[in-house]
Short mmCIF file of C-alpha atoms and ligand atoms in Angstrom, two decimals:
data_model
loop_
_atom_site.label_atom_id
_atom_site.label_comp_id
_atom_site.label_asym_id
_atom_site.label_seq_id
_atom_site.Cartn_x
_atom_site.Cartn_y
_atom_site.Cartn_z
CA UNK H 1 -62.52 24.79 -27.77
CA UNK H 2 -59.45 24.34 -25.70
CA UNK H 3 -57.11 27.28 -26.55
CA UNK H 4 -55.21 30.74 -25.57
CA UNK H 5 -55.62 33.80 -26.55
CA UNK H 6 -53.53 35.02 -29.71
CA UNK H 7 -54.39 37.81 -31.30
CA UNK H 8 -56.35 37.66 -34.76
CA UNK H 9 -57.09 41.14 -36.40
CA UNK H 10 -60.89 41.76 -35.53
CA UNK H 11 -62.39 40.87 -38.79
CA UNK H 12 -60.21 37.86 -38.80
CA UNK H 13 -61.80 36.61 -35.72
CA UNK H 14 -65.57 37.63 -36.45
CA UNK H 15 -64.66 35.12 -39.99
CA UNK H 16 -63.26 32.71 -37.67
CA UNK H 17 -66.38 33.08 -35.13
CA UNK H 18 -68.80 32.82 -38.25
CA UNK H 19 -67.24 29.64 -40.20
CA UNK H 20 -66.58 27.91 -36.84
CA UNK H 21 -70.40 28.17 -35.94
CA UNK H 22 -71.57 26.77 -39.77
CA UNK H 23 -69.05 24.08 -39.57
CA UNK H 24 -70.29 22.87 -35.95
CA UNK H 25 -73.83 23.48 -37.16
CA UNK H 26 -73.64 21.79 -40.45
CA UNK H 27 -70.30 19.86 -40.90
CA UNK H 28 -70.05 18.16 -37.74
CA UNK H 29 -72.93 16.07 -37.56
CA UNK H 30 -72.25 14.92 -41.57
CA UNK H 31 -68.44 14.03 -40.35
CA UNK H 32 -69.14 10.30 -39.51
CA UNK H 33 -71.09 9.38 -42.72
CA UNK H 34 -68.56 11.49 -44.92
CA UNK H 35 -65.83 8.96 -43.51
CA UNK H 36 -67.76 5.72 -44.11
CA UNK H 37 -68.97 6.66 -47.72
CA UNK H 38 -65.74 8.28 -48.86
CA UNK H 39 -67.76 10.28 -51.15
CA UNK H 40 -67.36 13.85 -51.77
CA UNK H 41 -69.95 16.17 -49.91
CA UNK H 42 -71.26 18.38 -52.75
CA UNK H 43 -73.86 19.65 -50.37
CA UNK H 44 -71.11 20.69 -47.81
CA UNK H 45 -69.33 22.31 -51.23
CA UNK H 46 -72.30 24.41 -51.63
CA UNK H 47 -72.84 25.82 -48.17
CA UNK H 48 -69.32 26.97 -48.23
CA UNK H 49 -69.66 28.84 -51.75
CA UNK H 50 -72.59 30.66 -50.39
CA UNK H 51 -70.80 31.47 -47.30
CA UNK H 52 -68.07 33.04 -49.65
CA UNK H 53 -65.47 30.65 -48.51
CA UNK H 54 -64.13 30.12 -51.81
CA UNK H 55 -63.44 34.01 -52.47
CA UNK H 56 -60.99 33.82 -49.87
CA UNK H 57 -57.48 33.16 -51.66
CA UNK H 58 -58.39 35.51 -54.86
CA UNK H 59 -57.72 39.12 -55.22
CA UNK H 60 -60.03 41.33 -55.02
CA UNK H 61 -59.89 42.74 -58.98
CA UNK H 62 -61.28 39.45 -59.87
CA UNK H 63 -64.54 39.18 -57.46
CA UNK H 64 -62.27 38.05 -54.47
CA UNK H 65 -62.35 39.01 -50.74
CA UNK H 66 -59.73 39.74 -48.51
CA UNK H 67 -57.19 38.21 -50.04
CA UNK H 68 -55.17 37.57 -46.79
CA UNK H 69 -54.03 34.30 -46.25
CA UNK H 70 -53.85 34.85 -42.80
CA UNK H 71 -57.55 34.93 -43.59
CA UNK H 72 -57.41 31.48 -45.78
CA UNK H 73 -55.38 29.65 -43.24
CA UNK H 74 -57.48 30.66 -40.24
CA UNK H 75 -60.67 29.41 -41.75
CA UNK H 76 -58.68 26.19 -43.43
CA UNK H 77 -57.79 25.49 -39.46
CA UNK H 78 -61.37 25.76 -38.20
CA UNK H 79 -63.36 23.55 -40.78
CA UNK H 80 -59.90 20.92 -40.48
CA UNK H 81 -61.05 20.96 -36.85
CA UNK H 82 -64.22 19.25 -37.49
CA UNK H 83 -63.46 17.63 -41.21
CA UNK H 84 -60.09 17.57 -42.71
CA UNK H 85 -61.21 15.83 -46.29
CA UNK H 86 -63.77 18.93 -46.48
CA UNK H 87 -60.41 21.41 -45.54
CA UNK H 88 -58.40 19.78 -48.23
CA UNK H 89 -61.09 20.71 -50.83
CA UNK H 90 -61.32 23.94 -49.60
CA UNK H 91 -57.24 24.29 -49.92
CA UNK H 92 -57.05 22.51 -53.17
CA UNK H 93 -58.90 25.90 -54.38
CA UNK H 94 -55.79 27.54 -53.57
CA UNK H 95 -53.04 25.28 -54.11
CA UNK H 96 -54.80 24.50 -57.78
CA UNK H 97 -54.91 27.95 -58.93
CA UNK H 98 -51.44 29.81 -56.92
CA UNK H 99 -49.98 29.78 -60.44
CA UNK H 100 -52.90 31.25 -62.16
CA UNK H 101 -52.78 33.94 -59.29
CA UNK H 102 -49.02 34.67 -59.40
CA UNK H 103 -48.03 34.21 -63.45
CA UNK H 104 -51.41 33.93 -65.12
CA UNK H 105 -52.72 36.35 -68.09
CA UNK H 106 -55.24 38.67 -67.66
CA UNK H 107 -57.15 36.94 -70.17
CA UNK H 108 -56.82 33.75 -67.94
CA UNK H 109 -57.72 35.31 -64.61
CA UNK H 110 -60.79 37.17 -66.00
CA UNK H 111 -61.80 33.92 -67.64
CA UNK H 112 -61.38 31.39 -64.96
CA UNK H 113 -61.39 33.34 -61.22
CA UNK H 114 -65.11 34.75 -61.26
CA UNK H 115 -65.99 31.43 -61.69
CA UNK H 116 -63.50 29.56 -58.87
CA UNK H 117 -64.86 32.40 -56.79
CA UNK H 118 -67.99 30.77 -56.46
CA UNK H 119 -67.41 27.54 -56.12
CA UNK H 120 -68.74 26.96 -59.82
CA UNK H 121 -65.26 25.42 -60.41
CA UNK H 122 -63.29 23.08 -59.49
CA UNK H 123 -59.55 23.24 -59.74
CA UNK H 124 -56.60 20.75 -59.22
CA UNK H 125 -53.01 21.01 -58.52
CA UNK H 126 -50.82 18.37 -61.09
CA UNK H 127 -47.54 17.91 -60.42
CA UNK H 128 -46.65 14.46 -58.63
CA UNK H 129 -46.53 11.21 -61.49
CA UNK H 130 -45.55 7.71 -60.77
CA UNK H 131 -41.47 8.27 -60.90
CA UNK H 132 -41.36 12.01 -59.70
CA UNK H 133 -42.93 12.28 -55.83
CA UNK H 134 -40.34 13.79 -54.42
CA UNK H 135 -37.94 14.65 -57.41
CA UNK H 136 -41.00 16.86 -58.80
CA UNK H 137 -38.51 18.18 -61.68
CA UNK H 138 -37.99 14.61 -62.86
CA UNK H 139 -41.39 14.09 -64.37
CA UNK H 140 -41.91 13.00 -67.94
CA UNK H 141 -45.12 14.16 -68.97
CA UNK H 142 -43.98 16.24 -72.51
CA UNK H 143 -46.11 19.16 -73.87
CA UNK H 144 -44.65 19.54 -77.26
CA UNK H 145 -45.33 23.02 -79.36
CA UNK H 146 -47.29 22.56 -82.82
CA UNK H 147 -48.53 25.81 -83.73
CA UNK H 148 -51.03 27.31 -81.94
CA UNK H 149 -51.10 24.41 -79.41
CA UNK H 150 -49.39 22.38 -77.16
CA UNK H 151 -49.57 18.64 -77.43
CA UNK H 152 -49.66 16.85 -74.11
CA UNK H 153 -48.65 13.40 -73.20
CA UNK H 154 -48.22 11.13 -69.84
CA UNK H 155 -49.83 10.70 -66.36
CA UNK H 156 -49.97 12.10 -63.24
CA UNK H 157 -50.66 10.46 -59.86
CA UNK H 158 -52.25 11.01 -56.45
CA UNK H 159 -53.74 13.65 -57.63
CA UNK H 160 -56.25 15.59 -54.87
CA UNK H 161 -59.95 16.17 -56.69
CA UNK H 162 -58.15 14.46 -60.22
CA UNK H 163 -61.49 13.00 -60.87
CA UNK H 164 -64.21 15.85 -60.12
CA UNK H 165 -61.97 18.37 -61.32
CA UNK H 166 -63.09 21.43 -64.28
CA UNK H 167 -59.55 22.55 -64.30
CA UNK H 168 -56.18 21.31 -64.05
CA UNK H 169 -52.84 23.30 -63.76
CA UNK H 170 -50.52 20.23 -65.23
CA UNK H 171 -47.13 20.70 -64.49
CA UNK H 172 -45.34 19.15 -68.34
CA UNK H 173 -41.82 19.11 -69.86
CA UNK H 174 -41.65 21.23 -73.04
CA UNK H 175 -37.77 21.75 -74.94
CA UNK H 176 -36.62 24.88 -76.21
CA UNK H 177 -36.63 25.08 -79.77
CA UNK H 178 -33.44 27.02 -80.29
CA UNK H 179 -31.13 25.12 -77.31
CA UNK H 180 -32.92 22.00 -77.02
CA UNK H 181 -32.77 22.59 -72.95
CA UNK H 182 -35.71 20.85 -71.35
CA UNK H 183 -37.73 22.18 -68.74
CA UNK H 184 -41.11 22.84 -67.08
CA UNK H 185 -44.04 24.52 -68.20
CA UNK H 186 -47.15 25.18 -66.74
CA UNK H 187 -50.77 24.42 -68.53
CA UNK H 188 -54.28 24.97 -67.90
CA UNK H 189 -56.55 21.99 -68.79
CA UNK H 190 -59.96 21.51 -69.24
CA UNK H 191 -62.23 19.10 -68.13
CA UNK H 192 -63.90 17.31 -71.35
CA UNK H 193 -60.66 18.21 -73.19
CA UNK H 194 -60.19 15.45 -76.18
CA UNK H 195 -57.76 12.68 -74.58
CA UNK H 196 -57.95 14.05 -70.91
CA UNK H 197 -59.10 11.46 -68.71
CA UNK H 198 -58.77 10.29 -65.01
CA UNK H 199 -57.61 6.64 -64.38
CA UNK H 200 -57.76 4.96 -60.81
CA UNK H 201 -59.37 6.69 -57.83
CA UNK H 202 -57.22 5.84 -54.88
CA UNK H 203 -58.42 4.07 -51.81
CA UNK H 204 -56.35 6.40 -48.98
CA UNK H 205 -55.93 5.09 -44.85
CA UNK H 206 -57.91 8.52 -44.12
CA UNK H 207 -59.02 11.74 -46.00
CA UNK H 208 -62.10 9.97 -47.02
CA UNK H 209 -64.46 12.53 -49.13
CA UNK H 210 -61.51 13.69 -50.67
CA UNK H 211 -60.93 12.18 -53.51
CA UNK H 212 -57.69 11.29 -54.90
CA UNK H 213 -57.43 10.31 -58.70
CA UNK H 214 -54.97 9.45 -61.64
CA UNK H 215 -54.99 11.46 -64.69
CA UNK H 216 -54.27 10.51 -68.02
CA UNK H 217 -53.42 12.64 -70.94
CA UNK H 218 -53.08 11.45 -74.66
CA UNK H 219 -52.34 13.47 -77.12
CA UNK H 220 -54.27 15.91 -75.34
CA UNK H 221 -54.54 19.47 -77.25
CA UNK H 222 -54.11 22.56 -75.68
CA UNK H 223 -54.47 26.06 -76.87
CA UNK H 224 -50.74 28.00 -75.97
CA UNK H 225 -52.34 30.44 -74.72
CA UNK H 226 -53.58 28.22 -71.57
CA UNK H 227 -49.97 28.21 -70.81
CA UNK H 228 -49.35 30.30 -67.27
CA UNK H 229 -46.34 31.99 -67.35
CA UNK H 230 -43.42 31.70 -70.24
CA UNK H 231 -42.18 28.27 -71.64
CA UNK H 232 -39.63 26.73 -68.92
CA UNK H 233 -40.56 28.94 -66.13
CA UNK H 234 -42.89 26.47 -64.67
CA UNK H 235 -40.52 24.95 -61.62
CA UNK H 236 -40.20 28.35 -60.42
CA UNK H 237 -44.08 29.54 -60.28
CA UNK H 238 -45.26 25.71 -58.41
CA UNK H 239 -42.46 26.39 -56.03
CA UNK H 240 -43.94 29.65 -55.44
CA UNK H 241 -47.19 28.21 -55.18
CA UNK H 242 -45.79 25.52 -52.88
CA UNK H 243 -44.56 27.88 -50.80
CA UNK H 244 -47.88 29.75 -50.04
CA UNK H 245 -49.49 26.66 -49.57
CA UNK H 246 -47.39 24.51 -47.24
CA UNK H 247 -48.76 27.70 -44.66
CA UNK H 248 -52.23 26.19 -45.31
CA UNK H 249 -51.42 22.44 -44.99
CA UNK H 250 -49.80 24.13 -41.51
CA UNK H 251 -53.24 25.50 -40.93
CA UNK H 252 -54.70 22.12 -41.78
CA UNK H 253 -52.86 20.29 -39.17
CA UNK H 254 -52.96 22.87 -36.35
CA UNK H 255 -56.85 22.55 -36.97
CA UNK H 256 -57.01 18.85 -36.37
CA UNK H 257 -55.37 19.09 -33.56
CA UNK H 258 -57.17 21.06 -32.27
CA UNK H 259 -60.05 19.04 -33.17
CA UNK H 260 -58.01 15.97 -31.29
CA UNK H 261 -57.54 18.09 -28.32
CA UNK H 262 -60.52 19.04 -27.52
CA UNK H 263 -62.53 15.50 -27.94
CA UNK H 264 -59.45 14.37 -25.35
CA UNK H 265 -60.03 17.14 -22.92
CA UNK H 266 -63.92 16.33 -23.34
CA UNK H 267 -63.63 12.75 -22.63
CA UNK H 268 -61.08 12.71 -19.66
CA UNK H 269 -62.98 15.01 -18.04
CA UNK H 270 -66.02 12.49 -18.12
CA UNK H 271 -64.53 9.42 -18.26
CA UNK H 272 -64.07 7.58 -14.40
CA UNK H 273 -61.76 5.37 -13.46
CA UNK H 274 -60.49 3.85 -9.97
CA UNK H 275 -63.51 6.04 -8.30
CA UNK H 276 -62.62 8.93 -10.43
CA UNK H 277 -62.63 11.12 -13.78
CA UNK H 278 -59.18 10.30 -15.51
CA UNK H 279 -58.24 14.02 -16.15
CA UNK H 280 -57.22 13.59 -12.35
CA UNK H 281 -55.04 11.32 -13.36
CA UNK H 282 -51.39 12.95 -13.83
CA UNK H 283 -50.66 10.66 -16.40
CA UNK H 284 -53.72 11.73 -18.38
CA UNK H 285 -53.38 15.54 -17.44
CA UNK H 286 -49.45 15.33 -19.09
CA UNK H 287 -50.70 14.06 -22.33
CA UNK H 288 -53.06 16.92 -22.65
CA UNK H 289 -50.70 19.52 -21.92
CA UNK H 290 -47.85 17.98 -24.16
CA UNK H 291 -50.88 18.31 -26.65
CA UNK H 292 -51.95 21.57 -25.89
CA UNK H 293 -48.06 22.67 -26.07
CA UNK H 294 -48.02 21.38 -29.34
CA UNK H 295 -51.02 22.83 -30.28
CA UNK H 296 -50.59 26.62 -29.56
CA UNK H 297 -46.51 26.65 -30.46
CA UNK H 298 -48.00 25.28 -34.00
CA UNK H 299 -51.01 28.28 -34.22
CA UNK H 300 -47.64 30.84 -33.50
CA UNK H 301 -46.04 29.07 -36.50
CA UNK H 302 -49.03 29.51 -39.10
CA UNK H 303 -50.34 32.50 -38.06
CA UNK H 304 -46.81 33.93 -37.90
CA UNK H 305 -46.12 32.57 -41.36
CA UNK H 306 -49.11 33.56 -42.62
CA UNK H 307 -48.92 37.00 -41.51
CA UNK H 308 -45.10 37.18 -43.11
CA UNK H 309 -46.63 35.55 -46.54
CA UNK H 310 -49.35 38.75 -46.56
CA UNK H 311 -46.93 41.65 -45.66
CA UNK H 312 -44.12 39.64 -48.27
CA UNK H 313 -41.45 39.54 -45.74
CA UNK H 314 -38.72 37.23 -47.35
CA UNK H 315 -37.07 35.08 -47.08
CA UNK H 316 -40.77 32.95 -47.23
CA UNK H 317 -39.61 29.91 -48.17
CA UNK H 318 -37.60 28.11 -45.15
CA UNK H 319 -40.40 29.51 -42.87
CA UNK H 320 -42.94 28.04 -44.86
CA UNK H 321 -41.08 24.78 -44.55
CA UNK H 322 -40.56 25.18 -40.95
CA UNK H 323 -44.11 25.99 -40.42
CA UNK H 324 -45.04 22.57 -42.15
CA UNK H 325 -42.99 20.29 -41.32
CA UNK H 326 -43.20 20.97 -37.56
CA UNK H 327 -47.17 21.46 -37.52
CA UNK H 328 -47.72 17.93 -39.58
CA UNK H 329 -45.45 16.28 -37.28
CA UNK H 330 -47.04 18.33 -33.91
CA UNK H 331 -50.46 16.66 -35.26
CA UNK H 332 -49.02 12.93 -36.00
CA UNK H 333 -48.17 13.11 -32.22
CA UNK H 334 -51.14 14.90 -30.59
CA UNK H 335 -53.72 13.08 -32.93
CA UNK H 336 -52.12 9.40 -31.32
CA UNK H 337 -51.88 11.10 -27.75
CA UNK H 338 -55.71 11.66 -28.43
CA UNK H 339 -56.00 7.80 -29.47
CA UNK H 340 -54.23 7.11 -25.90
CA UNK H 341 -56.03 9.29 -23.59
CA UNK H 342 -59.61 7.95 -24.83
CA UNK H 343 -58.29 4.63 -24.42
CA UNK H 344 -60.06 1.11 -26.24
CA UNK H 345 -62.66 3.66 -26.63
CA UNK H 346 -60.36 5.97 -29.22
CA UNK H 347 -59.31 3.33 -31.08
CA UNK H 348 -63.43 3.11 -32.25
CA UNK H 349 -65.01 4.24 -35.43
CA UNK H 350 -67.35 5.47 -33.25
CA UNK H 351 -65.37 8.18 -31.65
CA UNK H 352 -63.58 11.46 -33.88
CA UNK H 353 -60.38 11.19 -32.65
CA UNK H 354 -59.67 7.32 -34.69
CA UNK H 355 -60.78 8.98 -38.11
CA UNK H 356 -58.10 12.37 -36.67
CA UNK H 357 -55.55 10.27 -36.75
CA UNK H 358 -55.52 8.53 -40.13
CA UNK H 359 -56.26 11.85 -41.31
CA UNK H 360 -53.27 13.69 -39.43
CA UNK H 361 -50.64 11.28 -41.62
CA UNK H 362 -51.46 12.67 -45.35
CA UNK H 363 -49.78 15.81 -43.72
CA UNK H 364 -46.06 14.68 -43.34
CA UNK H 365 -46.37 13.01 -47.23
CA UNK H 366 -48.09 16.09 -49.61
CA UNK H 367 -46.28 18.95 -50.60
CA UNK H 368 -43.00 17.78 -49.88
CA UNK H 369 -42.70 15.00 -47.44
CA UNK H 370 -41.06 16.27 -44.10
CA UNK H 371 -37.46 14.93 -45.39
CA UNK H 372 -38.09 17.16 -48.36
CA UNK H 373 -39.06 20.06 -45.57
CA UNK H 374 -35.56 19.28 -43.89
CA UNK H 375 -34.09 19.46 -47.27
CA UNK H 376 -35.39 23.03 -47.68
CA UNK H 377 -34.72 24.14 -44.20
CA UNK H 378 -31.13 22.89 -44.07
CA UNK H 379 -30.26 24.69 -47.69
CA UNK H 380 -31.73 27.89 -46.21
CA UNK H 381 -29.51 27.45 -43.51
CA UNK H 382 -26.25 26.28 -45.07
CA UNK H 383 -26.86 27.63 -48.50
CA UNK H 384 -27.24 25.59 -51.51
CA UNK H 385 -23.26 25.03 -51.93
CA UNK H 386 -24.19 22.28 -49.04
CA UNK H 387 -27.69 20.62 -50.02
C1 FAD T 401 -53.52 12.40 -49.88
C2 FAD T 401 -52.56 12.89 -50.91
C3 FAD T 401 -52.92 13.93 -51.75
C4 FAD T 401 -52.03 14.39 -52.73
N1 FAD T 401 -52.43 15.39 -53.56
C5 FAD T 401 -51.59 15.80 -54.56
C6 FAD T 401 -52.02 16.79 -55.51
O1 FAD T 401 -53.11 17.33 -55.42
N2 FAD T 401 -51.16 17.12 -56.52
C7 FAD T 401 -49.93 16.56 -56.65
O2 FAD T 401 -49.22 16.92 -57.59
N3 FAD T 401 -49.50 15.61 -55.77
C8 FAD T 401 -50.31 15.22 -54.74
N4 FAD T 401 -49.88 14.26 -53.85
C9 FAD T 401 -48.58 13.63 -54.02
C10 FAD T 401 -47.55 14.02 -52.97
O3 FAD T 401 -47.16 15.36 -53.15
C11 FAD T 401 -46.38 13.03 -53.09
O4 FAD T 401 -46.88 11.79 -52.62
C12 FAD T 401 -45.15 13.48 -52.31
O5 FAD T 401 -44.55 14.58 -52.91
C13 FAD T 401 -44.12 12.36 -52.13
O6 FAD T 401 -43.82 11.75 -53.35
P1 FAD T 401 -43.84 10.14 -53.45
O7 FAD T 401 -45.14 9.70 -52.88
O8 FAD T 401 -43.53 9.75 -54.83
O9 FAD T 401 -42.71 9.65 -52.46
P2 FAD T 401 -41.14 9.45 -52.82
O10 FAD T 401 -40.60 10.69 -53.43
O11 FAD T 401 -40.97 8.18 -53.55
O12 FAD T 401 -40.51 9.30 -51.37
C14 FAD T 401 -40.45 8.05 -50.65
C15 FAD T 401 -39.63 8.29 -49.38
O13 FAD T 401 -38.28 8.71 -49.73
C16 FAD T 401 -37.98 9.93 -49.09
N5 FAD T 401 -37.10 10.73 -49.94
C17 FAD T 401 -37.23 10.98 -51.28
N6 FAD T 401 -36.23 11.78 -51.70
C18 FAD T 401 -35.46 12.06 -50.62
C19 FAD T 401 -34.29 12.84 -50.39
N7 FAD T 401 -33.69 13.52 -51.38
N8 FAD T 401 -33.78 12.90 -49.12
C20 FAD T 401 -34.37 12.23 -48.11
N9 FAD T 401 -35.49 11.48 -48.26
C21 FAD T 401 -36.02 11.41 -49.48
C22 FAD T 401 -39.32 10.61 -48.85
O14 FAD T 401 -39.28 11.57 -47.80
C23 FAD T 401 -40.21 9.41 -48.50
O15 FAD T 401 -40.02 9.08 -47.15
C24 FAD T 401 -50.76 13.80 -52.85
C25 FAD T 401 -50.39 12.76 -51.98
C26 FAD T 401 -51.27 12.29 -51.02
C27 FAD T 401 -50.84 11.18 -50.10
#
């Protein structure tokens, strides 16, 4: 691997050293076909839950270990590296159960996180529906209090793991009985819940093995006390939840370009031209170190970030938007420089660095496309008076 020092705690880097040798061992060679099928690799799943991978994000109270993120995000980077679909899955562990973390029950944790611990299940993160991308607190799916239960109607879209998921925090407008004031709430729901389906599974440009699904709810029942948090403090837990996880999609894209850099520093170092390897090329050795550059000023960023989300030094949220935006557009650029250094040859299914860059895009689009980022960043800066 092409990199600089930076210093990791010492367990942190014996996790790193451990996960990077599985996923080279085990991941690597199942990359190609993982692409070409698009189907999810339950036998890459499985290797991770035994390696403890999912335990990662979840406190310890609950069968969790560690607990850092810093931890989360280093290991998110290293199996990006060789698979980003696989990474996503991994992350979607986090970003589909942050608000069961930070405003669930105790009666929810102790049900559900022994069991996400493991890898048994499956979670998913629901927010984004056909007319609210972007304007997340426009959606319109209604959960309506009758009793004991909320009612829920609507659809959500794009949804990462929609389709193989066992639970689903769904992000649903519910009114205030006394003021009428509309606002969102936050439910858990069940796979194999009465009226819970998914609809189309999306054919994506990359991020194949990752599935990405519609879900459907109709009249769907839900106990109230699957609700996480109070009624109508929804927006503020998923932006909480957003926050902590735009680190990871960070993470994400500083590991695929990493993953781009060193298949370019590989090649140009065996690739001859005009008499000679192209890494003696000047024009060749300038793309690599405007990659590398990018490369290592985005590991500062995440692991910076990271560190600040696990010692709570606030204010979290502009740095977690600073951290993302600039890492998913660092790995746009040094994913398409690794295109251009290998050539004809890079623009072939049958080299990595084609598949990295359809896989780099999803990173500027989820979680708040990079306008969105700006958005953030500018109304930490100006104050919200402004944006
Ligand atoms: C691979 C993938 C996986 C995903 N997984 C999930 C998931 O698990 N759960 C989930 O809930 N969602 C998921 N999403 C959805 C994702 O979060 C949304 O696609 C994203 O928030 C953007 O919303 P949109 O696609 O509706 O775009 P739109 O909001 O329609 O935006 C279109 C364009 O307008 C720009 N724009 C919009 N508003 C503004 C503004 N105020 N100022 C400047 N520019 C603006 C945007 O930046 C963009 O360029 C996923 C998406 C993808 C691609």
């Amino acid at each position: 691997m092409v990199g600089l020092y930076l210093e990791l705690p010492d367990d942190v880097q014996d996790i790193k050293k451990n996960i990077k040798k599985l996923v080279d061992n085990k991941l690597a060679p199942r990359t190609r076909e993982i692409d070409e099928s698009d189907e999810f690799a339950w036998d890459i799943r499985k290797l991770l839950a035994k390696q403890g991978v999912f335990s990662l994000p979840f406190p310890e109270e609950y069968g969790g270990v560690d607990g850092r993120w810093l931890t989360f995000c280093v290991v998110i980077e290293e199996i990006a590296r060789v698979n980003a679909a696989v990474s996503m899955s991994v992350g979607c562990t986090a970003l589909g159960t942050g608000a069961l973390c930070f405003a669930g029950t105790e009666e929810q944790k102790r049900k559900y996180i022994p069991r996400l611990v493991t890898g048994e299940l499956i979670p998913a993160f629901g927010l984004t529906e056909p007319n609210a991308g972007s304007d997340a607190s426009g959606l319109k799916t209604k959960a309506v209090r009758q009793g004991d239960e909320y009612v829920i109607n609507g659809s959500k879209c794009f949804i990462t793991q929609g389709n193989i998921a066992d639970i689903v925090t769904v992000a649903a407008k519910t009114t205030d009985s006394e003021t009428g004031k509309k606002s969102i709430s936050l439910f858990i729901v069940e796979k194999g819940t009465p009226g819970f389906s998914y609809g189309t599974v999306e054919k994506k440009m990359g991020l194949h093995g990752s599935p990405t699904a519609e879900l459907i709810f109709e009249d769907v029942r839900v106990p109230a006390i699957n609700r996480i948090g109070a009624e109508g403090e929804g927006f503020k837990i998923l932006m909480r939840t957003l926050d902590r996880s735009r680190i990871m999609v960070g993470a994400q894209c500083l590991g695929i370009a990493q993953g781009a850099l060193d298949e370019a520093v590989k090649y140009a170092r065996t690739r001859e031209q005009f008499g000679q390897p192209i890494s003696k090329f000047q024009g060749v050795q300038f793309l690599l170190a405007e990659m590398q550059t990018l490369v290592e000023a985005s590991r500062h960023l995440v692991y910076d970030a990271a560190n600040r989300w696990d010692q709570k030094i606030e204010p979290i949220t502009q740095f977690a938007s600073i951290t993302k935006l600039f890492c998913s557009e660092a790995c746009v650029k040094v994913t398409d420089k690794a295109v251009q250094v290998l050539g004809g040859y890079g623009y072939m299914r049958e080299y990595n660095v084609e598949r990295m860059m359809r896989d780099a895009k999803h990173a500027t689009l989820v979680e708040g496309t990079s306008q969105i980022q700006k958005l953030i960043i500018a109304r930490g800066l100006l104050g919200k008076e402004y944006v």
